[in-house]
XYZ file of C-alpha atoms in Angstrom:
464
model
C -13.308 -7.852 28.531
C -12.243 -7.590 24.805
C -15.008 -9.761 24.215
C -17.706 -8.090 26.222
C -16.622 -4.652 23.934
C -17.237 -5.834 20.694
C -20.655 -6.879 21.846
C -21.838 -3.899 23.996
C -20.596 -2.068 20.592
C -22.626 -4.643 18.171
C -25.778 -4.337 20.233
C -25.443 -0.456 20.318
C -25.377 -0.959 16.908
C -28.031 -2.560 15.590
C -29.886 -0.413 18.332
C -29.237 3.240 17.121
C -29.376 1.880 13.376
C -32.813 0.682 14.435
C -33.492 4.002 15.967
C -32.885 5.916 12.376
C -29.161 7.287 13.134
C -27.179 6.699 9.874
C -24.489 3.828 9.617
C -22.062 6.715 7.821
C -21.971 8.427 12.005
C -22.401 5.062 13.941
C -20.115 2.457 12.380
C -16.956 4.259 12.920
C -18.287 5.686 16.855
C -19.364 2.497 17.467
C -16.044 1.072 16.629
C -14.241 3.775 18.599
C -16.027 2.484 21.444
C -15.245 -1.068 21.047
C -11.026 -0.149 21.046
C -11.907 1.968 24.212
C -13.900 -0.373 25.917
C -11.217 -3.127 25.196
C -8.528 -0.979 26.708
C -6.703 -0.087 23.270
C -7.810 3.875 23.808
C -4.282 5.334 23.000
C -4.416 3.413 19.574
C -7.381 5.031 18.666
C -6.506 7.188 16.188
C -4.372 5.366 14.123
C -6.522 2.531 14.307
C -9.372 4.726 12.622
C -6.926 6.107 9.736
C -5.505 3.098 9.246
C -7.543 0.627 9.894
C -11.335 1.620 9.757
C -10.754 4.293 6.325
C -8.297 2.052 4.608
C -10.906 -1.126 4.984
C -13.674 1.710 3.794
C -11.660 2.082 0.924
C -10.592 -0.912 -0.376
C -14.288 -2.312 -0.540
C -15.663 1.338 -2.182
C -12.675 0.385 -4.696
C -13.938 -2.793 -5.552
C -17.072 -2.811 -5.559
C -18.387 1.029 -6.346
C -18.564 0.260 -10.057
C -21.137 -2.032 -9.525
C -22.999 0.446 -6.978
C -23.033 3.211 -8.984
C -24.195 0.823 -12.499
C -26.819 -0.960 -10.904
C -27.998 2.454 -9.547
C -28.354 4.217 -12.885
C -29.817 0.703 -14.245
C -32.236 1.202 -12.057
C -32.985 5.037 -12.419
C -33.294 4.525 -16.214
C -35.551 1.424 -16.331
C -37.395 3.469 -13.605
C -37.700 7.042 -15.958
C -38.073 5.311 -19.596
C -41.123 3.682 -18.164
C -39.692 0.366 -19.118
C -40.192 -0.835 -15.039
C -43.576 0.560 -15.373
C -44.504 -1.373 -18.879
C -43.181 -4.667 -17.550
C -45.442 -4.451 -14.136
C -48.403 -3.459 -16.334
C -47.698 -6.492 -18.764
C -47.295 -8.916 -15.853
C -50.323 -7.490 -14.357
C -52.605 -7.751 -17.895
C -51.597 -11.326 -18.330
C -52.243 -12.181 -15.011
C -55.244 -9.983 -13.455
C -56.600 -9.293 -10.338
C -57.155 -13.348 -9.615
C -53.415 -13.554 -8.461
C -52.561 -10.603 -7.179
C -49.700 -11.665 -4.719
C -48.357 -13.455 -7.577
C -48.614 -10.809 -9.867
C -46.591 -8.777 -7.458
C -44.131 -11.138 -6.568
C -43.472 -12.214 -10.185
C -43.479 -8.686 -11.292
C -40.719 -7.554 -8.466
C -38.466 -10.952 -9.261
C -38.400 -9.784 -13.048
C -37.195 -6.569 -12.272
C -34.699 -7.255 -9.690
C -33.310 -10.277 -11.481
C -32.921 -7.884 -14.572
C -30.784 -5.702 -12.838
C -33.247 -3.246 -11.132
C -32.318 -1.736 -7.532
C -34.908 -3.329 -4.888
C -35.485 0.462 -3.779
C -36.755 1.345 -6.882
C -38.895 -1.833 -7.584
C -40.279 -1.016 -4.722
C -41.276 2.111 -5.465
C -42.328 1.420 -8.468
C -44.293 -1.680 -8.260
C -46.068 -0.111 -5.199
C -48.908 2.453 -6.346
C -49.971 -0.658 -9.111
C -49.814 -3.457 -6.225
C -52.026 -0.925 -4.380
C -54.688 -0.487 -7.060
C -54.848 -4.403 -7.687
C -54.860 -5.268 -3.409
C -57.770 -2.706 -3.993
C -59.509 -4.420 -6.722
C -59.738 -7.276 -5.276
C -60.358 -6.500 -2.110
C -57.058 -8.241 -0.129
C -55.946 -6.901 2.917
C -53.179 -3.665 2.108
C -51.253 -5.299 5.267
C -50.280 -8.251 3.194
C -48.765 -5.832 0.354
C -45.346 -5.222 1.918
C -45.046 -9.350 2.049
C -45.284 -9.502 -1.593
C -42.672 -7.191 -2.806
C -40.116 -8.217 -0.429
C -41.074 -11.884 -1.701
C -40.378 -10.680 -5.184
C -36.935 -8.214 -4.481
C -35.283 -9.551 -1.306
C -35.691 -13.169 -1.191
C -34.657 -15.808 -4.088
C -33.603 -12.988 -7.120
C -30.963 -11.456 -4.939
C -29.050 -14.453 -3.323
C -30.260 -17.330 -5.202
C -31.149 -17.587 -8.019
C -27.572 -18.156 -10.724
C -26.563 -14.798 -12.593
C -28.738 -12.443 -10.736
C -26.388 -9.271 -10.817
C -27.242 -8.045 -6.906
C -24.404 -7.108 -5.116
C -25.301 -9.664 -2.424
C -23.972 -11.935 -5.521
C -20.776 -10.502 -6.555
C -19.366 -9.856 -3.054
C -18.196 -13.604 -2.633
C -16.331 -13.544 -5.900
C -12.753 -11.959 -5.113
C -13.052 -14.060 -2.124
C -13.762 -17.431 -3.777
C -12.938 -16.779 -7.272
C -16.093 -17.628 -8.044
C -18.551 -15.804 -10.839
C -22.319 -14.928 -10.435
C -23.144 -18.160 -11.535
C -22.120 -20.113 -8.886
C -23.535 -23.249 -7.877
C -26.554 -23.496 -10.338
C -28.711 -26.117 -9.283
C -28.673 -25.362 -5.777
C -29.571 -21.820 -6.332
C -32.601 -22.453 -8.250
C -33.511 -25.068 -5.831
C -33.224 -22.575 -3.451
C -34.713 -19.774 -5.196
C -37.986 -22.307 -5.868
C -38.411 -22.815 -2.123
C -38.607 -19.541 -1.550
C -40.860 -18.765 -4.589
C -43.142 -21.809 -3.808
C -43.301 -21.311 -0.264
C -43.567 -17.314 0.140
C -46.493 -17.493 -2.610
C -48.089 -20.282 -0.446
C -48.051 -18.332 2.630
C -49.331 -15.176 1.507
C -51.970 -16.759 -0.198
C -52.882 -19.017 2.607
C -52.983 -15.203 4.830
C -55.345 -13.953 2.034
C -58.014 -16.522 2.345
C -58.094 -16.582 5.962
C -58.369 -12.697 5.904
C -61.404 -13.064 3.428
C -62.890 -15.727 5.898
C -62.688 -13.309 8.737
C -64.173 -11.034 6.652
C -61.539 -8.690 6.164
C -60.587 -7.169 2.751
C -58.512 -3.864 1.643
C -59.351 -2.010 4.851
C -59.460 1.673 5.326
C -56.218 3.828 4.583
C -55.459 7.130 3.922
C -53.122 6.857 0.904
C -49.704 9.215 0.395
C -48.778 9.704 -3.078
C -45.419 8.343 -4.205
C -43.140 9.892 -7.069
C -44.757 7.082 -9.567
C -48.097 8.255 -8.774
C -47.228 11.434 -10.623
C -47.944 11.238 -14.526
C -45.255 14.052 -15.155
C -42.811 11.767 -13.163
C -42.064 9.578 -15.880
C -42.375 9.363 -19.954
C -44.279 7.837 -22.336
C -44.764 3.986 -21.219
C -42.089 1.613 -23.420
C -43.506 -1.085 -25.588
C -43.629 -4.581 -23.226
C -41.218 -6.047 -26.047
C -38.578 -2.991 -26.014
C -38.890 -2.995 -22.205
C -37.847 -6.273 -21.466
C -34.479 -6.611 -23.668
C -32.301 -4.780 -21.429
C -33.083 -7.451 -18.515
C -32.568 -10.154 -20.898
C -29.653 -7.708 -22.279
C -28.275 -8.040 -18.312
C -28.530 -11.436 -17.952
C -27.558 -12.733 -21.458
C -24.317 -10.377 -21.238
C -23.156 -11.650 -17.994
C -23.770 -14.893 -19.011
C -22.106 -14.983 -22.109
C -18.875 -13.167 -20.679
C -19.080 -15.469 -17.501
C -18.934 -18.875 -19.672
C -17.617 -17.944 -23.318
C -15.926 -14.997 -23.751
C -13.475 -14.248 -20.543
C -12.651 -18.202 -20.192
C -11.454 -18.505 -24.142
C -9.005 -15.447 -23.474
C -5.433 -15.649 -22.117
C -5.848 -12.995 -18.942
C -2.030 -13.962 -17.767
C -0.888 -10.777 -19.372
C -3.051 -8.615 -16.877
C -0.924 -10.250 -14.207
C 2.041 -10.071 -15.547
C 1.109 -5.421 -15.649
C -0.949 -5.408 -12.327
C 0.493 -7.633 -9.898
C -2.162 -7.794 -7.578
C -5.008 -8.590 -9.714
C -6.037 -11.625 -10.378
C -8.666 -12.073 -13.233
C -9.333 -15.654 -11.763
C -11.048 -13.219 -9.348
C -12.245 -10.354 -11.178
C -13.676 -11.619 -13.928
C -16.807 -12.651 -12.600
C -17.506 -8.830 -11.432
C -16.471 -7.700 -14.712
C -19.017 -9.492 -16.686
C -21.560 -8.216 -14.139
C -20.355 -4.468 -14.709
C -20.509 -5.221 -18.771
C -24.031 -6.231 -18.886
C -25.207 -3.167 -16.490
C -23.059 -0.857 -18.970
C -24.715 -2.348 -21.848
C -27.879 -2.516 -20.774
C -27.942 1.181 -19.961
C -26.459 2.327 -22.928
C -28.933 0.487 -24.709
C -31.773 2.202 -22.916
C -30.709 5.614 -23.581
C -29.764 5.370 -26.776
C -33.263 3.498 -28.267
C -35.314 5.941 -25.974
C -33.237 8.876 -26.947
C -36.534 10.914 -27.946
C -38.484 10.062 -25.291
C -36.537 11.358 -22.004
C -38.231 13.904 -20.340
C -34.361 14.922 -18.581
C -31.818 12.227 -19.420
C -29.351 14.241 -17.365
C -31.692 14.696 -14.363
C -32.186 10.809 -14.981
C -28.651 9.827 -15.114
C -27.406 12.326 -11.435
C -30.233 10.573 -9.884
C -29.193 7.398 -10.623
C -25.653 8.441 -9.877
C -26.280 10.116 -7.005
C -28.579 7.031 -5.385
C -25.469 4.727 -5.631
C -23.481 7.161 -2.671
C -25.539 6.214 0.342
C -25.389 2.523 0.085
C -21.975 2.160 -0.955
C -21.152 4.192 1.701
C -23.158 2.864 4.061
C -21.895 -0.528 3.582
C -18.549 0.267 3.084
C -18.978 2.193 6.716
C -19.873 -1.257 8.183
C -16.791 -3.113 5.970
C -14.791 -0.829 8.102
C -16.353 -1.172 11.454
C -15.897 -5.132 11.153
C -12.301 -4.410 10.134
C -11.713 -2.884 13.776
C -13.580 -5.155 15.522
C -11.341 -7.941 13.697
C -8.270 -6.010 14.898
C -9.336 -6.522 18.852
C -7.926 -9.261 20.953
C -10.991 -9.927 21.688
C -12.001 -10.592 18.331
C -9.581 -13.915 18.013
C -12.502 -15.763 20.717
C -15.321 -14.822 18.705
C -13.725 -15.825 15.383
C -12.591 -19.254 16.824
C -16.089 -20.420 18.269
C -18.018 -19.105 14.849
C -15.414 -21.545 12.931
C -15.211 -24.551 15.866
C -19.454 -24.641 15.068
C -18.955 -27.336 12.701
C -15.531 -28.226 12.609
C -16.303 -30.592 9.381
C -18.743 -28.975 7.946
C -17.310 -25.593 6.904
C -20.974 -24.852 5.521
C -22.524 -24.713 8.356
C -19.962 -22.189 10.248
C -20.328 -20.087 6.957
C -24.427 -19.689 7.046
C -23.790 -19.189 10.881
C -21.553 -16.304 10.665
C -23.137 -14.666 7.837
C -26.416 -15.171 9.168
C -25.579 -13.248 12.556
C -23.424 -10.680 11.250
C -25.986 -9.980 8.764
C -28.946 -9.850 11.797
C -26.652 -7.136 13.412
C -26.170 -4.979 10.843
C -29.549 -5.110 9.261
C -27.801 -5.416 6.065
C -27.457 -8.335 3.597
C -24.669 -6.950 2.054
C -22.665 -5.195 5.077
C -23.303 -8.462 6.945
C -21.672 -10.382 3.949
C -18.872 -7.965 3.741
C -18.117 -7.767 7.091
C -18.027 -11.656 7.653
C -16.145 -12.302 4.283
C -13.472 -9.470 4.929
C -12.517 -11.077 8.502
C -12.938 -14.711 7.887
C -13.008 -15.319 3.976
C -9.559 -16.865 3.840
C -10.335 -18.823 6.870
C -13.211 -19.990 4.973
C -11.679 -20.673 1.636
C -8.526 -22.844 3.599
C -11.578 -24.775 4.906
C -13.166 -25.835 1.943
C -10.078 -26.973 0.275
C -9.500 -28.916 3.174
C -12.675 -30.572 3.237
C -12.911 -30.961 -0.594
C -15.835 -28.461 -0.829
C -16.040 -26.454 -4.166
C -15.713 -23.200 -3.629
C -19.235 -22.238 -5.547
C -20.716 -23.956 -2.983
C -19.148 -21.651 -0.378
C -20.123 -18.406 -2.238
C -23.981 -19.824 -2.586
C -24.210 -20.810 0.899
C -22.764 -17.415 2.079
C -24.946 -15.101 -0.590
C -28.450 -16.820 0.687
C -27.577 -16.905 4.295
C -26.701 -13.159 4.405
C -30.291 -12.909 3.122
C -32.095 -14.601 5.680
C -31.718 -12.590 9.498
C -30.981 -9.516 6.963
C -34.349 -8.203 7.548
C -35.246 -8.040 11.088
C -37.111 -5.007 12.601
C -34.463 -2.463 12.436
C -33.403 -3.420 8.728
C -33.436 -0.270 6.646
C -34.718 -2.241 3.842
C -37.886 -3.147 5.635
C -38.191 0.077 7.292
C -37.863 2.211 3.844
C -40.558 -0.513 2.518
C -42.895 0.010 4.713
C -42.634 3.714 4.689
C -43.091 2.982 0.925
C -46.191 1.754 1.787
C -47.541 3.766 4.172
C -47.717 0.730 6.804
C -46.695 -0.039 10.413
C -44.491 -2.790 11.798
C -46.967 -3.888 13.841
C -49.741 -4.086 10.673
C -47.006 -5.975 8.314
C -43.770 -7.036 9.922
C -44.957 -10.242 11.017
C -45.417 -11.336 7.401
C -42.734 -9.927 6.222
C -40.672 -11.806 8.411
C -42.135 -14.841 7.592
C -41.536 -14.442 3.471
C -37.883 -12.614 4.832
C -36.456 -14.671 6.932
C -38.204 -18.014 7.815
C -38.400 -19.496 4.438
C -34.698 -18.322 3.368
C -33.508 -20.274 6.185
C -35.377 -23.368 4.821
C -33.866 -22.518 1.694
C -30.396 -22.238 3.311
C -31.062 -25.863 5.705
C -31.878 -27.251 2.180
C -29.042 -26.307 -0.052
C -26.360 -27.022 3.081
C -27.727 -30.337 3.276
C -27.954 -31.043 -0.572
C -24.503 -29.615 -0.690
C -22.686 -31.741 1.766
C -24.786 -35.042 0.124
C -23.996 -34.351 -3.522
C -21.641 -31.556 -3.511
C -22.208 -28.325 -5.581
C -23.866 -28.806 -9.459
């Protein structure tokens, strides 16, 4: 019966998330109704104060630094115009010849850099509309391209990339962002190589049929709007505070944190571990950085640095939030009796093969929620010790673990009632039923791929 609760409650779910109700109201009714269902009504209250709102808080503590930076990294690339000058350079170099590549290229430069896939999105849509235009390629296929670009290889893949879908394994394994290298690129190649490859093959069969940009009545979006942002930011300027993101994290990550003796933070904070932290610290230093850099070279070119700034701050509430909601829902569901059968058959799936339980768990959790990140969270907050006692066991380094869980929680992340895919297609002015199937494709198919690849590479040759 415990059993049957938690899924009734998980189906309801991901059923009124697809229907539009926020994940703030349904995580914790939804978990109410799980305790009820499972018979544990007259703990109900304490069970929310306790155990829903203390879970809620202990991930907004962790990890809403890193919200709220990446947010305003992303609201001041967005308003200096550097987002805007980087698209355009991409797009000058490369023309309307290879469009889907200009758009997926253009999207992975931004998001690795730092940028929020929202406003990528946004950004990179009224240009990818103008070249799909141009050269006369089906709008339908538009969607595919930027979620190619932003939620494929640059946020789970790729080594360094500062997504949060990255730094949420690294308390857990005491890993850092660059965790298992090689297999990440690997990975993040795949799912370059293959996405590009798949839209392109959909373009020239829609210009065989005889089908080109089609007929749309066009909304405008905020970047349409010349007031909307200021004068455009030399290519050169524009692209230092990605490098500045990258280069930071990078340099803290392997040079500066590991040559400094961290015992004394112990030794005044007894629960933190640096071992742990400092991986999400390096991450927070280059976002810093890189925004302080941004408003303080473009210092006489904001239009409204403050407006700018409570924008960006402001944008980081609802996701944070939103996830952290669904960190707390899985925290109640772990609580249930009913809970303890689920969680033994996800980690009996592969008994010597810790890897393959992982992607599994991640995988569905992240399907349910429609969320790369709540999936991630959820999965890692009720099983990540399990997970990390397995690997030692099995003599699996742990950056393999944190690699394998990052790109499997971006694979089933994106099915129809993902927010992510339903905010980008309201982006872009587009039905599921015109885009979805491609998006899918680009989304989930060819991470999985990814994923089969680096499990099996990883268990062959270990992590590098």
């Amino acid at each position: 019966m415990g059993t049957l609760a938690i899924a009734v409650s998980l189906l309801l779910l991901m059923f009124l998330a697809y229907r539009g109700i926020s994940v703030l109201l349904l995580a914790p009714l939804m978990a109410s109704l799980a305790v009820l269902l499972s018979g544990d009504g007259a703990f109900l209250l304490p069970i929310y104060t306790d155990t829903f709102m203390q879970a809620l808080g202990n991930y907004v503590m962790q990890f809403f630094p890193l919200f709220l930076l990446g947010a305003l990294f992303g609201q001041l690339m967005a308003d200096s115009g550097a987002a805007q000058s980087i698209s355009h350079g991409i797009v000058s170099k490369l023309d309307t010849h290879h469009v889907v590549l200009t758009v997926v290229l253009a999207c992975a430069l931004l998001t690795y850099g730092g940028v929020s896939l929202f406003v990528v999105a946004f950004a990179i849509y009224p240009i990818s509309r103008e070249l799909f235009r141009q050269a006369n390629v089906p709008k339908r296929l538009i969607p595919a391209s930027i979620a190619l670009g932003s939620f494929t290889f640059t946020m789970t893949a790729l080594p360094g990339t500062p997504a949060i879908q990255n730094a949420i394994p690294i308390p857990f394994f005491e890993t850092n962002s660059f965790a298992a290298p090689g297999l990440g690129i690997i990975a993040g190649l795949i799912m370059l190589g293959l996405g590009t490859t798949y839209i392109q093959s959909r373009v020239k069969k829609a210009a065989a049929n005889g089908e080109g940009y089609g007929t749309h009545k066009e909304r405008e979006t905020s970047t349409d709007n010349a007031d909307a942002t200021p004068i455009t930011m030399p290519l050169a300027l524009a692209i230092i505070p990605l490098i500045m993101v990258i280069g930071l994290n990078a340099l803290f990550t392997y040079g500066i944190f590991p040559s400094l003796d961290l015992s004394f933070i112990s030794e005044a904070f007894e629960n933190v571990s640096p071992d742990a932290q400092t991986g999400l610290w390096a991450i927070l230093i280059a976002l810093l950085s890189a925004s302080a850099w941004l408003i303080i070279t473009r210092w006489k070119y904001w239009l409204d640095l403050k407006d700018t700034i409570n924008r960006g701050v402001m944008g980081s509430l609802l996701p944070i939030f939103n996830t952290a909601s669904e960190v707390g829902y899985g925290a109640v569901i772990a609580s249930l009796a009913g809970f303890a059968i689920i969680r033994d058959a996800v980690l009996n799936v592969s008994p010597n093969n810790p890897l393959i339980s992982e992607a599994l768990a991640m995988s569905v959790l992240a399907g349910i929620t429609g969320s790369s990140s709540g999936g991630l969270s959820i999965a890692l907050q009720t099983l990540g010790s399990e997970y990390l006692a397995m690997a030692q066991e099995a003599g699996i380094n742990p950056e393999l673990m944190h690699r394998v869980a990052s790109i499997a929680a971006g694979g089933m992340d994106t099915l129809p009632h993902s927010g992510a895919v339903i905010t980008l297609l309201a982006i872009c002015g587009l039905t599921h039923r015109q885009s979805y199937a491609n998006v899918a494709m680009v989304t989930i198919v060819l991470p999985v791929i990814a994923l089969i690849s680096v499990i099996t590479l990883g268990t062959l040759f270990g992590s590098f």
